[in-house]
Coordinates of C-alpha atoms and ligand atoms in Angstrom, one line a residue:
X1 CA 72.7 -42.7 -72.1
X2 CA 73.0 -39.7 -69.9
X3 CA 71.0 -39.8 -66.7
X4 CA 68.6 -36.9 -66.6
X5 CA 69.2 -34.5 -63.7
X6 CA 67.1 -31.5 -63.1
X7 CA 67.2 -29.0 -60.4
X8 CA 65.0 -26.4 -58.7
X9 CA 67.2 -23.5 -57.4
X10 CA 65.2 -21.0 -55.5
X11 CA 66.5 -18.1 -53.5
X12 CA 65.3 -18.1 -49.9
X13 CA 63.7 -14.7 -50.3
X14 CA 60.2 -15.5 -49.0
X15 CA 57.4 -17.9 -49.4
X16 CA 56.7 -20.0 -52.5
X17 CA 54.1 -18.7 -54.8
X18 CA 52.5 -20.5 -57.9
X19 CA 55.0 -19.3 -60.4
X20 CA 58.0 -20.6 -58.4
X21 CA 56.3 -24.0 -57.6
X22 CA 55.4 -24.5 -61.3
X23 CA 59.0 -24.2 -62.2
X24 CA 59.9 -26.8 -59.6
X25 CA 57.1 -29.0 -60.9
X26 CA 58.0 -29.0 -64.5
X27 CA 61.7 -29.8 -63.6
X28 CA 60.4 -32.6 -61.3
X29 CA 58.2 -34.1 -64.1
X30 CA 61.2 -34.3 -66.4
X31 CA 63.2 -36.1 -63.9
X32 CA 60.3 -38.4 -62.9
X33 CA 59.6 -39.4 -66.5
X34 CA 62.9 -40.9 -67.0
X35 CA 63.8 -42.1 -63.4
X36 CA 66.2 -39.3 -63.4
X37 CA 67.3 -37.2 -60.3
X38 CA 65.7 -34.0 -59.0
X39 CA 67.9 -31.7 -57.0
X40 CA 66.9 -29.0 -54.6
X41 CA 69.7 -26.4 -54.6
X42 CA 69.3 -23.3 -52.4
X43 CA 70.7 -20.0 -54.0
X44 CA 71.4 -17.9 -51.0
X45 CA 74.1 -15.5 -52.3
X46 CA 72.1 -12.4 -52.0
X47 CA 72.3 -12.0 -48.2
X48 CA 70.4 -8.6 -48.4
X49 CA 67.2 -10.3 -49.8
X50 CA 67.3 -13.3 -47.7
X51 CA 64.3 -14.0 -45.5
X52 CA 64.6 -16.1 -42.4
X53 CA 62.7 -19.4 -42.4
X54 CA 62.4 -19.5 -46.2
X55 CA 64.4 -22.6 -46.7
X56 CA 62.1 -24.6 -44.5
X57 CA 59.1 -23.0 -46.2
X58 CA 60.4 -24.0 -49.6
X59 CA 61.0 -27.6 -48.5
X60 CA 57.5 -27.8 -46.8
X61 CA 55.8 -26.4 -49.8
X62 CA 57.4 -29.0 -52.2
X63 CA 56.7 -31.7 -49.6
X64 CA 53.1 -30.8 -49.4
X65 CA 52.7 -30.9 -53.2
X66 CA 54.4 -34.3 -53.3
X67 CA 57.4 -33.1 -55.1
X68 CA 60.3 -35.0 -53.6
X69 CA 64.0 -34.4 -54.3
X70 CA 66.8 -36.9 -54.2
X71 CA 69.6 -34.5 -53.5
X72 CA 69.5 -31.4 -51.3
X73 CA 70.6 -29.7 -48.1
X74 CA 68.6 -32.2 -45.9
X75 CA 69.4 -35.3 -48.0
X76 CA 73.0 -34.7 -48.9
X77 CA 74.2 -36.2 -52.2
X78 CA 77.5 -36.7 -54.1
X79 CA 77.4 -33.2 -55.6
X80 CA 76.9 -31.2 -52.4
X81 CA 76.9 -28.9 -50.6
X82 CA 73.5 -27.8 -52.0
X83 CA 73.6 -24.4 -50.2
X84 CA 75.5 -21.9 -52.3
X85 CA 76.9 -20.0 -49.4
X86 CA 78.7 -23.2 -48.4
X87 CA 80.3 -23.3 -51.9
X88 CA 82.3 -20.2 -51.9
X89 CA 85.7 -21.8 -52.3
X90 CA 84.4 -23.6 -55.3
X91 CA 83.4 -20.5 -57.0
X92 CA 86.7 -18.9 -56.1
X93 CA 88.5 -21.8 -57.7
X94 CA 86.6 -21.4 -60.9
X95 CA 87.0 -17.6 -60.9
X96 CA 90.7 -18.2 -60.6
X97 CA 90.7 -20.4 -63.7
X98 CA 89.0 -17.6 -65.6
X99 CA 91.5 -15.1 -64.3
X100 CA 94.4 -17.4 -65.3
X101 CA 93.0 -17.6 -68.8
X102 CA 92.7 -13.9 -69.0
X103 CA 88.9 -14.1 -68.9
X104 CA 88.3 -12.2 -65.7
X105 CA 89.7 -9.0 -64.1
X106 CA 89.2 -6.9 -61.1
X107 CA 86.9 -4.0 -61.6
X108 CA 88.7 -0.9 -60.4
X109 CA 85.9 1.6 -60.7
X110 CA 84.0 3.3 -57.8
X111 CA 80.2 3.5 -57.9
X112 CA 80.4 7.2 -58.9
X113 CA 82.8 6.4 -61.8
X114 CA 80.4 3.7 -63.1
X115 CA 77.4 6.1 -62.8
X116 CA 79.3 8.6 -64.7
X117 CA 79.8 6.1 -67.6
X118 CA 76.1 5.4 -67.6
X119 CA 75.1 9.0 -67.7
X120 CA 77.6 9.5 -70.6
X121 CA 76.1 6.5 -72.5
X122 CA 72.6 7.9 -72.0
X123 CA 73.7 11.4 -73.3
X124 CA 75.1 9.7 -76.4
X125 CA 71.9 7.8 -76.8
X126 CA 73.9 4.5 -76.6
X127 CA 73.2 1.4 -74.5
X128 CA 75.6 1.3 -71.5
X129 CA 78.2 -1.4 -71.9
X130 CA 80.7 -1.9 -69.3
X131 CA 83.1 -3.5 -71.8
X132 CA 83.6 -0.2 -73.5
X133 CA 85.4 0.9 -70.4
X134 CA 87.5 -2.1 -69.7
X135 CA 90.5 -1.0 -67.7
X136 CA 93.7 -1.4 -69.6
X137 CA 95.8 -2.4 -66.6
X138 CA 93.4 -3.8 -64.0
X139 CA 94.8 -4.3 -60.5
X140 CA 95.4 -7.7 -59.3
X141 CA 92.2 -9.2 -57.9
X142 CA 92.4 -9.3 -54.0
X143 CA 88.7 -9.8 -53.4
X144 CA 88.0 -6.2 -52.3
X145 CA 86.8 -5.2 -55.8
X146 CA 84.2 -7.0 -57.8
X147 CA 85.6 -9.6 -60.3
X148 CA 84.3 -9.2 -63.8
X149 CA 84.1 -11.5 -66.7
X150 CA 85.9 -10.5 -69.8
X151 CA 83.3 -11.3 -72.4
X152 CA 83.7 -12.1 -76.0
X153 CA 80.9 -10.2 -77.7
X154 CA 79.2 -11.9 -80.6
X155 CA 75.7 -12.7 -81.9
X156 CA 74.1 -15.9 -80.7
X157 CA 71.4 -18.2 -82.0
X158 CA 70.2 -20.9 -79.8
X159 CA 67.2 -23.2 -79.2
X160 CA 65.2 -22.9 -76.0
X161 CA 63.2 -26.1 -75.3
X162 CA 60.1 -24.0 -74.7
X163 CA 60.6 -20.8 -76.7
X164 CA 62.2 -22.3 -79.8
X165 CA 64.8 -20.6 -81.8
X166 CA 66.2 -17.4 -80.4
X167 CA 68.8 -15.0 -81.4
X168 CA 70.5 -11.9 -80.2
X169 CA 73.2 -9.5 -81.4
X170 CA 76.6 -8.8 -79.8
X171 CA 75.1 -5.9 -77.8
X172 CA 73.6 -8.4 -75.5
X173 CA 77.0 -9.5 -74.3
X174 CA 78.7 -7.5 -71.6
X175 CA 81.3 -7.8 -68.9
X176 CA 79.3 -8.8 -65.9
X177 CA 80.3 -9.3 -62.3
X178 CA 81.3 -12.8 -61.3
X179 CA 82.2 -12.2 -57.7
X180 CA 80.9 -9.3 -55.7
X181 CA 83.1 -7.3 -53.4
X182 CA 81.4 -9.0 -50.4
X183 CA 82.9 -12.2 -51.5
X184 CA 79.6 -13.8 -52.8
X185 CA 79.3 -14.8 -56.3
X186 CA 76.5 -13.4 -58.6
X187 CA 73.7 -15.6 -59.8
X188 CA 75.0 -15.3 -63.4
X189 CA 78.2 -17.0 -62.4
X190 CA 77.6 -19.5 -59.7
X191 CA 74.5 -21.1 -61.2
X192 CA 76.6 -22.0 -64.2
X193 CA 79.3 -23.6 -62.1
X194 CA 76.8 -25.4 -60.0
X195 CA 74.8 -26.7 -63.0
X196 CA 78.0 -28.0 -64.5
X197 CA 79.4 -29.6 -61.3
X198 CA 76.0 -31.0 -60.3
X199 CA 75.7 -32.5 -63.9
X200 CA 72.4 -30.8 -64.6
X201 CA 70.9 -31.8 -67.9
X202 CA 67.9 -29.4 -68.1
X203 CA 67.7 -25.9 -66.7
X204 CA 64.1 -24.7 -66.4
X205 CA 63.5 -21.2 -65.1
X206 CA 61.3 -18.2 -65.5
X207 CA 61.1 -15.8 -68.3
X208 CA 62.9 -13.1 -66.2
X209 CA 66.2 -14.8 -67.1
X210 CA 65.8 -15.0 -70.8
X211 CA 67.6 -11.7 -71.5
X212 CA 70.6 -12.8 -69.6
X213 CA 70.9 -16.0 -71.6
X214 CA 73.4 -14.7 -74.2
X215 CA 75.7 -13.8 -71.3
X216 CA 75.4 -17.3 -69.9
X217 CA 76.2 -18.7 -73.3
X218 CA 79.3 -16.6 -73.5
X219 CA 80.4 -17.8 -70.1
X220 CA 79.7 -21.5 -71.0
X221 CA 82.1 -21.0 -74.0
X222 CA 84.8 -19.4 -71.9
X223 CA 84.6 -22.2 -69.4
X224 CA 84.4 -24.8 -72.3
X225 CA 81.3 -26.3 -70.8
X226 CA 78.8 -28.1 -72.8
X227 CA 75.6 -26.3 -71.8
X228 CA 72.5 -28.0 -70.4
X229 CA 69.0 -27.9 -72.2
X230 CA 67.6 -24.5 -71.4
X231 CA 63.8 -24.1 -71.0
X232 CA 62.2 -20.8 -70.3
X233 CA 58.8 -20.8 -68.7
X234 CA 56.5 -17.8 -69.5
X235 CA 55.3 -15.7 -66.6
X236 CA 52.1 -16.5 -64.7
X237 CA 49.9 -13.4 -65.1
X238 CA 47.0 -12.1 -63.1
X239 CA 43.5 -13.2 -64.4
X240 CA 43.2 -10.0 -66.6
X241 CA 46.4 -11.1 -68.4
X242 CA 47.8 -7.6 -68.1
X243 CA 50.3 -7.8 -65.3
X244 CA 52.4 -10.5 -63.6
X245 CA 50.6 -12.2 -60.8
X246 CA 51.1 -10.3 -57.6
X247 CA 49.9 -10.7 -54.0
X248 CA 46.7 -8.6 -54.7
X249 CA 45.7 -11.0 -57.5
X250 CA 46.0 -14.1 -55.3
X251 CA 49.7 -14.9 -55.3
X252 CA 49.9 -16.4 -52.0
X253 CA 52.0 -18.9 -50.1
X254 CA 51.3 -22.2 -51.7
X255 CA 51.0 -23.8 -48.2
X256 CA 47.9 -21.6 -47.4
X257 CA 46.0 -23.5 -50.1
X258 CA 46.5 -26.7 -47.9
X259 CA 45.0 -25.0 -44.9
X260 CA 42.2 -23.7 -47.2
X261 CA 41.1 -27.2 -48.0
X262 CA 42.8 -27.7 -51.4
X263 CA 44.3 -31.1 -52.3
X264 CA 47.9 -31.1 -53.3
X265 CA 47.1 -33.2 -56.4
X266 CA 44.5 -30.6 -57.5
X267 CA 47.1 -27.9 -57.0
X268 CA 49.6 -29.9 -59.0
X269 CA 47.0 -30.4 -61.8
X270 CA 46.3 -26.7 -61.7
X271 CA 50.0 -25.7 -61.9
X272 CA 50.8 -28.2 -64.6
X273 CA 48.0 -26.8 -66.7
X274 CA 49.1 -23.3 -66.2
X275 CA 50.6 -23.1 -69.7
X276 CA 50.7 -26.8 -70.5
X277 CA 48.2 -29.2 -72.1
X278 CA 48.7 -32.6 -73.5
X279 CA 47.1 -31.7 -76.9
X280 CA 43.7 -33.1 -76.1
X281 CA 40.7 -31.6 -74.3
X282 CA 41.6 -33.3 -71.1
X283 CA 41.7 -31.1 -68.1
X284 CA 41.8 -33.4 -65.1
X285 CA 45.0 -35.4 -64.7
X286 CA 46.2 -37.7 -62.1
X287 CA 49.8 -37.2 -60.8
X288 CA 50.8 -40.3 -62.7
X289 CA 49.2 -39.0 -66.0
X290 CA 50.9 -35.7 -65.7
X291 CA 54.3 -37.2 -65.2
X292 CA 53.7 -39.5 -68.1
X293 CA 52.2 -36.9 -70.6
X294 CA 54.3 -33.8 -69.7
X295 CA 56.6 -32.5 -72.4
X296 CA 58.4 -29.2 -72.7
X297 CA 57.4 -28.7 -76.3
X298 CA 53.8 -28.5 -75.3
X299 CA 54.4 -25.7 -72.8
X300 CA 52.9 -22.6 -74.4
X301 CA 55.1 -19.6 -75.1
X302 CA 52.8 -16.9 -74.1
X303 CA 52.1 -16.1 -70.4
X304 CA 49.6 -18.2 -68.5
X305 CA 46.8 -16.7 -66.5
X306 CA 46.0 -17.5 -63.0
X307 CA 42.4 -18.4 -62.6
X308 CA 41.5 -19.3 -59.0
X309 CA 38.0 -20.4 -60.1
X310 CA 39.6 -23.1 -62.2
X311 CA 41.7 -24.2 -59.3
X312 CA 38.4 -24.5 -57.3
X313 CA 36.8 -26.5 -60.0
X314 CA 39.8 -28.9 -60.3
X315 CA 39.8 -29.3 -56.5
X316 CA 36.2 -30.5 -56.6
X317 CA 37.1 -32.9 -59.4
X318 CA 40.1 -34.3 -57.5
X319 CA 38.0 -34.7 -54.3
X320 CA 35.6 -36.9 -56.3
X321 CA 38.5 -39.0 -57.5
X322 CA 39.5 -40.0 -53.9
X323 CA 38.4 -43.2 -52.3
X324 CA 36.2 -42.7 -49.3
X325 CA 39.0 -44.0 -47.0
X326 CA 41.4 -41.6 -48.5
X327 CA 39.1 -38.7 -48.3
X328 CA 38.3 -39.6 -44.7
X329 CA 42.0 -39.2 -43.9
X330 CA 42.3 -36.0 -45.7
X331 CA 39.4 -34.4 -43.9
X332 CA 40.7 -35.2 -40.4
X333 CA 41.2 -31.5 -39.5
X334 CA 38.1 -30.2 -41.3
X335 CA 35.1 -31.6 -39.5
X336 CA 32.7 -29.3 -37.7
X337 CA 33.1 -29.2 -33.9
X338 CA 29.7 -31.0 -33.7
X339 CA 31.3 -34.2 -35.2
X340 CA 33.6 -34.6 -32.3
X341 CA 31.8 -37.5 -30.7
X342 CA 30.5 -39.1 -33.9
X343 CA 31.9 -42.5 -34.9
X344 CA 33.8 -43.3 -37.9
X345 CA 31.1 -45.3 -39.6
X346 CA 28.6 -42.4 -39.4
X347 CA 31.2 -39.8 -40.4
X348 CA 32.0 -41.9 -43.5
X349 CA 28.3 -42.3 -44.3
X350 CA 28.0 -38.5 -44.2
X351 CA 31.3 -38.1 -46.2
X352 CA 30.0 -40.4 -48.9
X353 CA 26.9 -38.2 -49.3
X354 CA 28.8 -34.9 -49.6
X355 CA 31.9 -36.0 -51.5
X356 CA 30.5 -34.8 -54.8
X357 CA 29.5 -31.4 -53.5
X358 CA 32.7 -30.4 -51.8
X359 CA 34.7 -27.9 -53.7
X360 CA 37.3 -27.5 -50.9
X361 CA 37.6 -29.6 -47.7
X362 CA 36.8 -26.4 -45.9
X363 CA 33.2 -26.7 -47.1
X364 CA 32.8 -29.7 -44.8
X365 CA 31.6 -28.0 -41.7
X366 CA 28.9 -26.0 -43.6
X367 CA 27.7 -29.0 -45.5
X368 CA 27.8 -31.5 -42.7
X369 CA 27.1 -29.7 -39.4
X370 CA 23.4 -30.5 -39.5
X371 CA 24.2 -34.2 -39.6
X372 CA 25.7 -34.0 -36.2
X373 CA 23.4 -31.5 -34.5
X374 CA 20.0 -29.8 -35.0
X375 CA 20.4 -26.7 -36.8
X376 CA 18.9 -23.4 -35.6
X377 CA 16.1 -22.1 -38.1
X378 CA 17.0 -19.2 -40.1
X379 CA 14.0 -18.2 -42.2
X380 CA 15.9 -15.4 -43.7
X381 CA 17.6 -17.9 -45.9
X382 CA 14.1 -18.8 -47.4
X383 CA 13.7 -15.1 -48.3
X384 CA 17.1 -15.1 -50.0
X385 CA 16.0 -18.0 -52.2
X386 CA 14.5 -16.9 -55.5
X387 CA 12.2 -20.0 -55.8
X388 CA 11.1 -20.0 -52.2
X389 CA 10.2 -16.4 -51.8
X390 CA 7.5 -17.0 -54.3
X391 CA 5.5 -18.4 -51.3
X392 CA 4.7 -16.5 -48.2
X393 CA 5.6 -17.9 -44.7
X394 CA 2.2 -19.3 -44.1
X395 CA 2.2 -21.2 -47.4
X396 CA 5.6 -22.4 -46.6
X397 CA 4.6 -23.7 -43.2
X398 CA 1.6 -25.4 -44.6
X399 CA 3.8 -27.3 -47.1
X400 CA 6.0 -28.4 -44.2
X401 CA 3.1 -29.6 -42.3
X402 CA 2.0 -31.7 -45.2
X403 CA 5.6 -32.9 -45.5
X404 CA 5.4 -34.1 -41.9
X405 CA 2.2 -36.1 -42.6
X406 CA 3.9 -37.7 -45.6
X407 CA 7.0 -38.5 -43.7
X408 CA 5.0 -40.0 -40.8
X409 CA 3.7 -42.5 -43.2
X410 CA 7.0 -43.9 -44.3
X411 CA 7.6 -46.6 -41.7
X412 CA 10.6 -48.2 -43.3
X413 CA 12.8 -45.1 -43.7
X414 CA 14.9 -46.0 -46.7
X415 CA 16.1 -43.6 -49.4
X416 CA 13.8 -45.3 -51.9
X417 CA 10.7 -45.1 -49.7
X418 CA 11.5 -41.5 -48.9
X419 CA 11.8 -40.7 -52.5
X420 CA 8.4 -42.3 -53.4
X421 CA 6.8 -40.2 -50.6
X422 CA 8.4 -37.1 -51.8
X423 CA 7.3 -37.7 -55.4
X424 CA 3.8 -38.4 -54.2
X425 CA 3.9 -35.2 -52.2
X426 CA 4.8 -33.2 -55.3
X427 CA 1.6 -34.5 -56.8
X428 CA -0.7 -33.8 -53.9
X429 CA 0.7 -30.3 -53.3
X430 CA 1.0 -29.4 -57.0
X431 CA 4.5 -28.0 -56.3
X432 CA 7.6 -28.0 -58.3
X433 CA 10.7 -29.8 -56.9
X434 CA 12.6 -26.6 -57.1
X435 CA 10.2 -25.1 -54.5
X436 CA 9.1 -28.1 -52.4
X437 CA 12.3 -29.9 -52.1
X438 CA 14.3 -26.7 -51.5
X439 CA 12.0 -25.8 -48.7
X440 CA 12.3 -29.2 -47.0
X441 CA 16.0 -29.2 -47.5
X442 CA 16.3 -25.9 -45.9
X443 CA 14.0 -26.7 -43.0
X444 CA 16.1 -29.8 -42.1
X445 CA 19.6 -28.3 -42.7
X446 CA 19.5 -24.5 -42.7
X447 CA 22.5 -24.8 -44.9
X448 CA 23.2 -23.2 -48.4
X449 CA 23.6 -26.6 -50.0
X450 CA 23.2 -30.2 -49.1
X451 CA 23.3 -33.6 -50.7
X452 CA 20.2 -35.2 -52.3
X453 CA 17.2 -34.8 -50.2
X454 CA 16.2 -38.4 -49.7
X455 CA 19.8 -39.3 -48.7
X456 CA 19.9 -36.4 -46.3
X457 CA 16.6 -37.4 -44.7
X458 CA 17.5 -41.0 -44.4
X459 CA 20.9 -40.2 -42.7
X460 CA 19.3 -37.9 -40.2
X461 CA 16.6 -40.4 -39.5
X462 CA 12.8 -40.2 -39.3
X463 CA 12.4 -39.0 -35.8
X464 CA 15.0 -36.2 -36.2
X465 CA 13.5 -35.2 -39.6
X466 CA 10.0 -34.8 -37.9
X467 CA 11.5 -32.8 -35.0
X468 CA 13.3 -30.4 -37.4
X469 CA 10.3 -29.9 -39.5
X470 CA 8.2 -29.1 -36.4
X471 CA 10.9 -26.7 -35.2
X472 CA 10.9 -25.0 -38.5
X473 CA 7.2 -24.6 -38.5
X474 CA 7.3 -23.2 -34.9
X475 CA 9.8 -20.7 -35.8
X476 CA 8.1 -19.5 -39.1
Ligands
LIG501 N1 67.8 -18.5 -57.8 C1 67.0 -18.2 -58.9 C2 65.6 -17.7 -58.5 O1 65.2 -18.0 -57.4 C3 66.8 -19.4 -59.7 C4 66.9 -19.2 -61.1 C5 67.3 -20.6 -61.8 O2 66.5 -21.5 -61.6 O3 68.3 -20.7 -62.4 O4 65.0 -17.0 -59.2

């Protein structure tokens, strides 16, 4: 049985956005499901587009998500180097083989000459094909001109692991550049050599490469290589589904999500379900489940839509799945400044109360600050609340005074006893929970949302609850 070997082959041209990372993730899933090998190869043959620092950025993005690779620049491996600019001699060697077989030749034309061919084709209403201008006696290739592949035009039919059966006519095949005049190979050439030498079994990549696939098939044939399984992943579109996801629609550096309080496993779940499902209604998957259930034939063929609200929802779901100890570790950098001197036991007690309400870890300060310090009353918040603004300030204060009296009676300040007192208060005041409890909640927290009222009061303590209610009344 062949060992599954998949790769992620990014170009170091900037930060990693969702589309790129999803490609990496699917390739990683396939390797993981069969104890195969996942390889990180850096395709740095376009020196003009290269952005400094991108390689580290790519590695850090994958690490943050929990995608690990077994072979790569930092890890080495039997099939290295894993940086294409360090493999130039290898590409030359394979280029020479093609020259020797009569399947590659030096391109003698200047830019202007090529442009003239293009213009001519346009005038004749024909697609421009370089092979129509193949030089009869090309000069010997000395590296100063581009080296071109001598294609063998023919129709193709092939099966894409995602897109299904595909076919093209001979017009899709042309003589493309293998090695540029700067000495660097083109993507079209070197990825094929590398995938072969690195014994890659599955090549997953974005839709933008699908139109070039017939050219790749032609080159595989010329090199007598058995091609890997090819899987094309549809684009990730903006939420409106009309255009490819761009920076304005939320395509940002994947690492930014970490600092914004997203969990890597939620991001992984989100990416995995951008165009894939397991055939059931299940939406929340653990990493283990995703690896186990993923399959290329359930990746949808139409573009996926990037819905950040869904990511937010998934993040909340994954936060709930964490054990308290794990969550405690994850929120280390997210506590409000007021929690600085609080001890671990108290912080964990607070965390347990708010766990179900956090959508991102960044919500932590706003939802916990009042557990660590007395909040400053902000009655404007009561005016913003649809329910509360049904009462005037005096009625609101009066209700809080009645609450103070009720709280004073609760000697043993447990959540149950507090709840009974609050229920009793509903009866005596004739108020709805939506009004009374919202008011008390606001008066002790001055936060837009908080955990269950009885839990909140019990954690703050009886004395502090009474003080806060009095402060709120004084400020009314
Ligand atoms: N270097 C290409 C890119 O970054 C990779 C395409 C592939 O996976 O083969 O888009």
